[in-house]
XYZ file of C-alpha atoms in Angstrom:
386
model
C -13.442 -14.944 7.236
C -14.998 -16.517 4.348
C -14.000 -14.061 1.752
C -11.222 -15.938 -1.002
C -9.498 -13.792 -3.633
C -9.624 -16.010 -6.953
C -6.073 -15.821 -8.397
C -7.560 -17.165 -11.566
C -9.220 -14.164 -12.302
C -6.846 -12.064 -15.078
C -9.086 -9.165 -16.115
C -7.810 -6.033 -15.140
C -9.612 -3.195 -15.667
C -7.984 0.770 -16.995
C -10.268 3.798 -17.252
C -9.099 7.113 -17.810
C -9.997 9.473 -14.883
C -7.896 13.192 -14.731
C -9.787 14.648 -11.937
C -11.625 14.321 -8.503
C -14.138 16.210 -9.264
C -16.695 14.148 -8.017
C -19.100 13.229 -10.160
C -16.501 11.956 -12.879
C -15.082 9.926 -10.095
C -18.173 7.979 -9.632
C -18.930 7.960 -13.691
C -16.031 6.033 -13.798
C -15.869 3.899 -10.473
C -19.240 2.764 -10.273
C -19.296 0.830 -13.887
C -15.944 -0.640 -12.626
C -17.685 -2.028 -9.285
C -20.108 -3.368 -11.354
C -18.125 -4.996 -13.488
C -15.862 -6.200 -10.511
C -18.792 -7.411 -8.666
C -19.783 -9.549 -11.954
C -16.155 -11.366 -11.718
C -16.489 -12.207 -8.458
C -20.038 -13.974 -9.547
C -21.459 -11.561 -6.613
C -25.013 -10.698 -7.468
C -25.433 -6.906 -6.138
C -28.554 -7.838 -5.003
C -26.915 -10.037 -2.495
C -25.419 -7.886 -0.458
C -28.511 -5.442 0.847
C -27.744 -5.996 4.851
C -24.221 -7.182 4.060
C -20.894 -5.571 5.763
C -18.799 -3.747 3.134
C -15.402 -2.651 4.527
C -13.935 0.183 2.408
C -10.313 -0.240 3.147
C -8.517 3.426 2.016
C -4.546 4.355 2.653
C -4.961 6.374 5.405
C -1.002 6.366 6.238
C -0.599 9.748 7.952
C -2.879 12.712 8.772
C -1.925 14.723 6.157
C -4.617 16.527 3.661
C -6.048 14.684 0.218
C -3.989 17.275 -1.597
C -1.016 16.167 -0.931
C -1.114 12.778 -2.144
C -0.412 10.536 0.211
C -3.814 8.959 1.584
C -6.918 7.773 -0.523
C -8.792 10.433 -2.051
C -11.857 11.205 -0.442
C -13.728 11.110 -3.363
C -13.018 7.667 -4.270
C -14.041 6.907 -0.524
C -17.342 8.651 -1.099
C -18.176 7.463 -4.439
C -17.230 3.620 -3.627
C -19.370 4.044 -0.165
C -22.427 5.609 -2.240
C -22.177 2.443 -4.244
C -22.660 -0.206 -2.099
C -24.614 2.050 0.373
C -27.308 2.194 -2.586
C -27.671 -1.661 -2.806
C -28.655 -1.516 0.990
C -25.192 -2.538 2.187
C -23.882 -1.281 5.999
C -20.804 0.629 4.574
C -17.968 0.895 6.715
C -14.793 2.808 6.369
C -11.798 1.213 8.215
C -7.852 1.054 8.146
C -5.051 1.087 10.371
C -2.182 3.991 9.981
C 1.623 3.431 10.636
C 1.764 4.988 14.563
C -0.529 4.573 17.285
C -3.736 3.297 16.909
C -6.277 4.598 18.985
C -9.678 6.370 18.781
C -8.113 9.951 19.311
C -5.688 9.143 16.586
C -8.263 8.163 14.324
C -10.678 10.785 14.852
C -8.037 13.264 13.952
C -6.797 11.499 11.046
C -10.431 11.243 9.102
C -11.079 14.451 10.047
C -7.545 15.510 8.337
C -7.733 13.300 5.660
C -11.534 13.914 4.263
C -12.708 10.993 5.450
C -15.461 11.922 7.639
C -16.522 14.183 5.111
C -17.227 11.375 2.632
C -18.801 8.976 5.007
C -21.319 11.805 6.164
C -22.069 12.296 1.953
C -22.293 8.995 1.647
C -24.097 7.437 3.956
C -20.889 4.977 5.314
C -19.560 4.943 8.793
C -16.000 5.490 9.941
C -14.520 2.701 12.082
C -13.313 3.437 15.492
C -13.159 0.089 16.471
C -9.827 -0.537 17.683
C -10.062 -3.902 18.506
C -8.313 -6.898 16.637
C -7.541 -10.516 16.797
C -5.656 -12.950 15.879
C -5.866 -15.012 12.635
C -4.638 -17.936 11.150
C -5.177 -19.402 7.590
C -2.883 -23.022 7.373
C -3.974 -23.580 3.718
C -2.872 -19.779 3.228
C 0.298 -19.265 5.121
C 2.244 -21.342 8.275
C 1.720 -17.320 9.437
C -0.489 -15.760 12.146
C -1.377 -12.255 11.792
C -2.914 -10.031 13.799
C -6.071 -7.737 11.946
C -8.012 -5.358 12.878
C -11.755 -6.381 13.526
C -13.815 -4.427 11.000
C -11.796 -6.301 8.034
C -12.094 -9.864 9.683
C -15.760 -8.913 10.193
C -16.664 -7.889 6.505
C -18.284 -9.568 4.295
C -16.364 -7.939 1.018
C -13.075 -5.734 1.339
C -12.997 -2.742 -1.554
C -9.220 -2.257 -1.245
C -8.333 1.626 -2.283
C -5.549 2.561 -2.559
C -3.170 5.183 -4.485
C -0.146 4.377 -7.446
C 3.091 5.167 -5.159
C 6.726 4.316 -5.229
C 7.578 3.117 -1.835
C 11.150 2.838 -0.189
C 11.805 -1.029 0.663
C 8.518 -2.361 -1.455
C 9.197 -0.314 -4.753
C 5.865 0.197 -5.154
C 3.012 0.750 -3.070
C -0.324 -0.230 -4.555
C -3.404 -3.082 -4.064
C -1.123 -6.032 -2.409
C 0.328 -3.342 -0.436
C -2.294 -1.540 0.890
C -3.510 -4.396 3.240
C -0.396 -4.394 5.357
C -2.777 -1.139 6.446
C -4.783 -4.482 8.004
C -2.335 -4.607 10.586
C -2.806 -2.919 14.286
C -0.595 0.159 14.495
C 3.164 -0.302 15.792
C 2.477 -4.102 15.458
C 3.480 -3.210 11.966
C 6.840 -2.651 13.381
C 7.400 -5.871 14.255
C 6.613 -7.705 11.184
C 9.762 -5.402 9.868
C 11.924 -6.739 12.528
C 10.174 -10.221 11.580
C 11.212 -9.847 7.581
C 14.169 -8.071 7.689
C 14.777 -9.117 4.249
C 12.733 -7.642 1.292
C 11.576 -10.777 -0.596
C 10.771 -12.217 2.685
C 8.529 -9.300 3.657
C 6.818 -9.037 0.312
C 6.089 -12.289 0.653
C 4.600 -11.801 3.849
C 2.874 -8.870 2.332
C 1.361 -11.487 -0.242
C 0.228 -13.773 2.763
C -1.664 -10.490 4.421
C -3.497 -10.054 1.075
C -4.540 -13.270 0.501
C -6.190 -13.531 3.627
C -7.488 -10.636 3.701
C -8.839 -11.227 0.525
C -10.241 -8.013 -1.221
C -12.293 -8.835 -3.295
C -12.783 -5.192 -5.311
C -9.211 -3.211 -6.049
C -9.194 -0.081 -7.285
C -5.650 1.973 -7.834
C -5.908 5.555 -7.777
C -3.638 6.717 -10.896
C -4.926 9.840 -11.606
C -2.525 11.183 -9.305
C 0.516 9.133 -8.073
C 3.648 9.921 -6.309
C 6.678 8.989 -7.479
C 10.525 9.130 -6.018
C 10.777 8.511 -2.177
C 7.393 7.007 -1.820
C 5.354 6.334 0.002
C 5.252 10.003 1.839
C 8.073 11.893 0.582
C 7.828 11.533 -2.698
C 6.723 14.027 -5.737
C 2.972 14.190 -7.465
C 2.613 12.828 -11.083
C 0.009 13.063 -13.209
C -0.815 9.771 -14.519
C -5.292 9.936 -15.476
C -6.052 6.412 -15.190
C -8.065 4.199 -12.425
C -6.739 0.401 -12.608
C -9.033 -2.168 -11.248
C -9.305 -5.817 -10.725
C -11.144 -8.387 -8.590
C -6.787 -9.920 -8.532
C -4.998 -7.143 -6.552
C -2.209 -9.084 -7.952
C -3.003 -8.758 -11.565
C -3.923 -5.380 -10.529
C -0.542 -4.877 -9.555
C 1.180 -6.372 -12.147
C -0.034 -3.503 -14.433
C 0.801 -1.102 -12.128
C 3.915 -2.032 -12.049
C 4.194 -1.991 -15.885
C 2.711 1.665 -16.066
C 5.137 3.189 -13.641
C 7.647 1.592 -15.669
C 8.953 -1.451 -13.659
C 9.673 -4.647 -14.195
C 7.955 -7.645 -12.788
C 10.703 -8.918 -10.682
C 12.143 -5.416 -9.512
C 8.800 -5.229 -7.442
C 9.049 -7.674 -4.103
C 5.145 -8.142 -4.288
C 4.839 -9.065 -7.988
C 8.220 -11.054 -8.396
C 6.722 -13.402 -5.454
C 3.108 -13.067 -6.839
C 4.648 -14.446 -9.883
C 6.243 -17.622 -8.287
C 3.374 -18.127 -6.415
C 0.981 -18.630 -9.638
C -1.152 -15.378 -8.254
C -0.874 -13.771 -11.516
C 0.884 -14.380 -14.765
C 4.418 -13.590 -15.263
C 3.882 -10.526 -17.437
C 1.146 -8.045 -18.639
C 0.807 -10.203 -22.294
C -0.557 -13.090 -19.847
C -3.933 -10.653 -18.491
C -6.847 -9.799 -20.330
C -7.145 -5.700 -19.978
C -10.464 -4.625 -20.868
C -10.544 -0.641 -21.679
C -7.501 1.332 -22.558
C -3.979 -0.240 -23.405
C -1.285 0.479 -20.452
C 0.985 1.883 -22.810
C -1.238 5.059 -23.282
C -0.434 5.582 -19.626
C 3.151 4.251 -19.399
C 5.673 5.973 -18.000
C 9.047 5.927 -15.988
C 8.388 7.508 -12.546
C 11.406 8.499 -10.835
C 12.679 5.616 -8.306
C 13.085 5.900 -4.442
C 16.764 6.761 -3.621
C 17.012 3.604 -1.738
C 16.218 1.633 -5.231
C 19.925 0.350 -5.197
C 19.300 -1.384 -2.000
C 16.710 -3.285 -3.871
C 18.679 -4.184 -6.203
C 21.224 -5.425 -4.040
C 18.701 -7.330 -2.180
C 18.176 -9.589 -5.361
C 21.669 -10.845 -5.104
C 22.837 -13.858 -4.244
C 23.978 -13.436 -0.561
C 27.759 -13.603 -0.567
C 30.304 -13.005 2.416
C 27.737 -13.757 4.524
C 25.805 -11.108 3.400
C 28.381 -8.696 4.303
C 29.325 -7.079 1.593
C 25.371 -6.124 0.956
C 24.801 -5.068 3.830
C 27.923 -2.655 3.387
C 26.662 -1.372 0.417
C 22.733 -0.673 0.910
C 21.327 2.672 1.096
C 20.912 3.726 4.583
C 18.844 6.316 6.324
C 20.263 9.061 7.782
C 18.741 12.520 9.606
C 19.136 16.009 7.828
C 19.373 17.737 11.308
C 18.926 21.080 9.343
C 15.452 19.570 8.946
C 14.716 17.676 12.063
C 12.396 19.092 14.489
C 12.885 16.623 16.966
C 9.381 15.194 16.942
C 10.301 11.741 17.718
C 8.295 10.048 14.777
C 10.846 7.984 12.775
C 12.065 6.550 16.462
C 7.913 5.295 17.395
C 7.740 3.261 14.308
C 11.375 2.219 14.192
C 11.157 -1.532 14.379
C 14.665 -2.314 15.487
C 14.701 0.770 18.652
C 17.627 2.431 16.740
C 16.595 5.730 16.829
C 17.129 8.083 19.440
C 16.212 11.835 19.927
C 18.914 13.842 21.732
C 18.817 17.685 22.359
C 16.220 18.328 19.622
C 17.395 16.219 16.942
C 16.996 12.385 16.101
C 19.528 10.205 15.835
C 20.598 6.731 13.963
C 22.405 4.374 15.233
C 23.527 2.586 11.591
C 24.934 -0.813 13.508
C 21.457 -1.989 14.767
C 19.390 -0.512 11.013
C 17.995 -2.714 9.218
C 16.874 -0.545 5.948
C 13.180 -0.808 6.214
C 13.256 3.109 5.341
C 10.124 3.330 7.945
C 11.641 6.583 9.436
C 11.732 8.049 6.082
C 8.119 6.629 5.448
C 6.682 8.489 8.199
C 8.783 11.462 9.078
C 6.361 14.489 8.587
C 9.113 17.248 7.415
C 11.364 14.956 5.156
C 14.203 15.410 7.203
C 15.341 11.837 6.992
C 17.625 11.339 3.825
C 19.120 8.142 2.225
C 22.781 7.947 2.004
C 24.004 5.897 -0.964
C 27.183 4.529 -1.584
C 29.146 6.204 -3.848
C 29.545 3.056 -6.439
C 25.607 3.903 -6.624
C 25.506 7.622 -7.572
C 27.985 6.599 -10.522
């Protein structure tokens, strides 16, 4: 892997965009992949025989309408990009469950994505393989990735503007967890328990990963109990950056949080990856206050909050007083989701209807994430609802 994301880089890019339609999709992306491209002091020319990896959110098979995967239209319009400056386009990512060629099939098919690739001229991964990798100078960490990304030689990283349960947001930084081999994503949840330790981790993934080309998806979002169950928004803006972290640092801004109530960006921060607010980047195009706004927060915000205080009793008294899942059997169908990606094994499904056991939880809000009829609910204390 001889990609390297330069932190230095403080340009971020905003471009309004208030429709897929497809042909205003790839007015506005492809000036923005030039212009990324031109940052990264990559000459286009460069890469004719060259392995792009487009790497979309492909979390759950569920339709582009709905707002919870990539758009195939950025997928397409990206792809026809690169595919035009002779580059082998490949479309790749990992979603939350099982990760296998049937379950991939199904899910581009679902999602649009074959579509695109077949318009474009790019090639959906079904490569299932992956191996281990280790960057000392990076992290002390070892992750396991699937092959297509190790493999590339430049990651476009797409992904869409999302609130997300235990991250707060789900954007650029993100998106590469999607790197990771199916229910091996599970473990790094039992791994990082804690949230700035995972979005730390997170920040480890993305840097070596390194995607080199980020592009945010804002002219839809979702906002509330993000990533899945949450609520469209209208936003009209594309945010890009060669820096997924400066990338997200205006994301952050736009949906109207603050640097350190986002795991990714507060440790981004520390770590010198971007500057410590949005007065510190250079934003070529439109301002971020013409698309600022407050998008409604994931009901399990208050456990972030109480995640960014000092630990005291032992931690006790936070854990006590987190947000915790809990099943709407009303809702439940009894399809056993929430307990395959539960990282802990504290999910059950008796007579029809799933079941947490609360002792053994450890808040990631994965059941919630991936549950396909919303049936799993977060209980908040009642200091919290005042």
């Amino acid at each position: 892997m001889k990609r390297k994301i330069n932190t230095d880089i403080t340009r971020v890019y905003l471009s309004p965009l208030d429709t897929y339609e497809q042909e205003k999709v790839r007015e506005t992306l492809f000036p923005l992949l030039d212009a990324m491209l031109s940052d990264n002091k990559i000459e286009p020319e460069s890469l004719s025989g060259k392995k792009v990896v487009i790497k979309p959110n492909l979390l759950t098979r569920r339709e582009a309408k709905v707002g919870i995967t990539t758009h195939p239209s950025f997928v397409r319009a990206a792809a026809e990009f690169f595919v035009g400056l002779g580059a082998a386009v490949v479309v790749a990512d990992s979603p939350g469950g099982t990760y296998s060629q049937g379950v991939l099939n199904a899910l581009y098919k679902t999602t649009g994505i074959y579509e695109a690739c077949e318009q474009s001229g790019a090639t959906a991964n079904t490569d299932t393989s992956y191996s281990e990798v280790r960057e000392p100078e990076i992290s002390r960490l070892g992750f396991s990735i699937i092959n297509p990304l190790i493999e590339a030689d430049l990651i476009v990283n797409l992904c869409r503007l999302k609130t997300h349960a235990l991250c707060e947001m789900s954007t650029a930084v993100k998106n590469m967890f999607g790197s990771i081999p199916g229910l091996q994503k599970a473990e790094q949840h039992a791994r990082f328990p804690k949230r700035l330790d995972f979005a730390d981790m997170l920040c480890d993934l993305c840097m070596i990963n390194a995607p080199q080309i980020n592009i945010t998806d804002g002219v839809c979002g979702m906002e509330g109990n993000g990533p899945a169950g949450g609520t469209l928004r209208d936003v009209g803006v594309v945010i890009a950056s060669a820096n997924p972290f400066a990338s997200d640092l205006v994301s952050a801004y736009i949906i109207g949080y603050e640097p350190d109530e986002v795991g990714t960006v507060q440790c981004s921060v520390k770590r010198g990856f971007c500057p410590g607010d949005i007065s510190g980047l250079e934003i070529v195009g439109d301002s971020p206050d013409k698309y600022k706004c407050t998008f409604r927060r994931p009901d399990s915000s208050a456990g972030g909050l109480l995640k960014q205080l000092p630990t005291i009793f032992g931690g006790r008294l936070q854990k006590f007083l987190e947000p915790r899942p809990v099943v709407n059997t009303k809702k439940c169908i009894g399809c056993g989701a929430c307990a395959s990606v539960c990282p802990e094994s504290t999910i059950s499904v008796k007579d029809k209807k799933a079941h947490i056991n609360p002792k053994n939880c450890i808040k990631c809000y994965c059941c919630q994430e991936f549950c396909p009829v919303k049936a799993v609910e977060i209980k908040q204390k009642f200091f919290f609802k005042l």
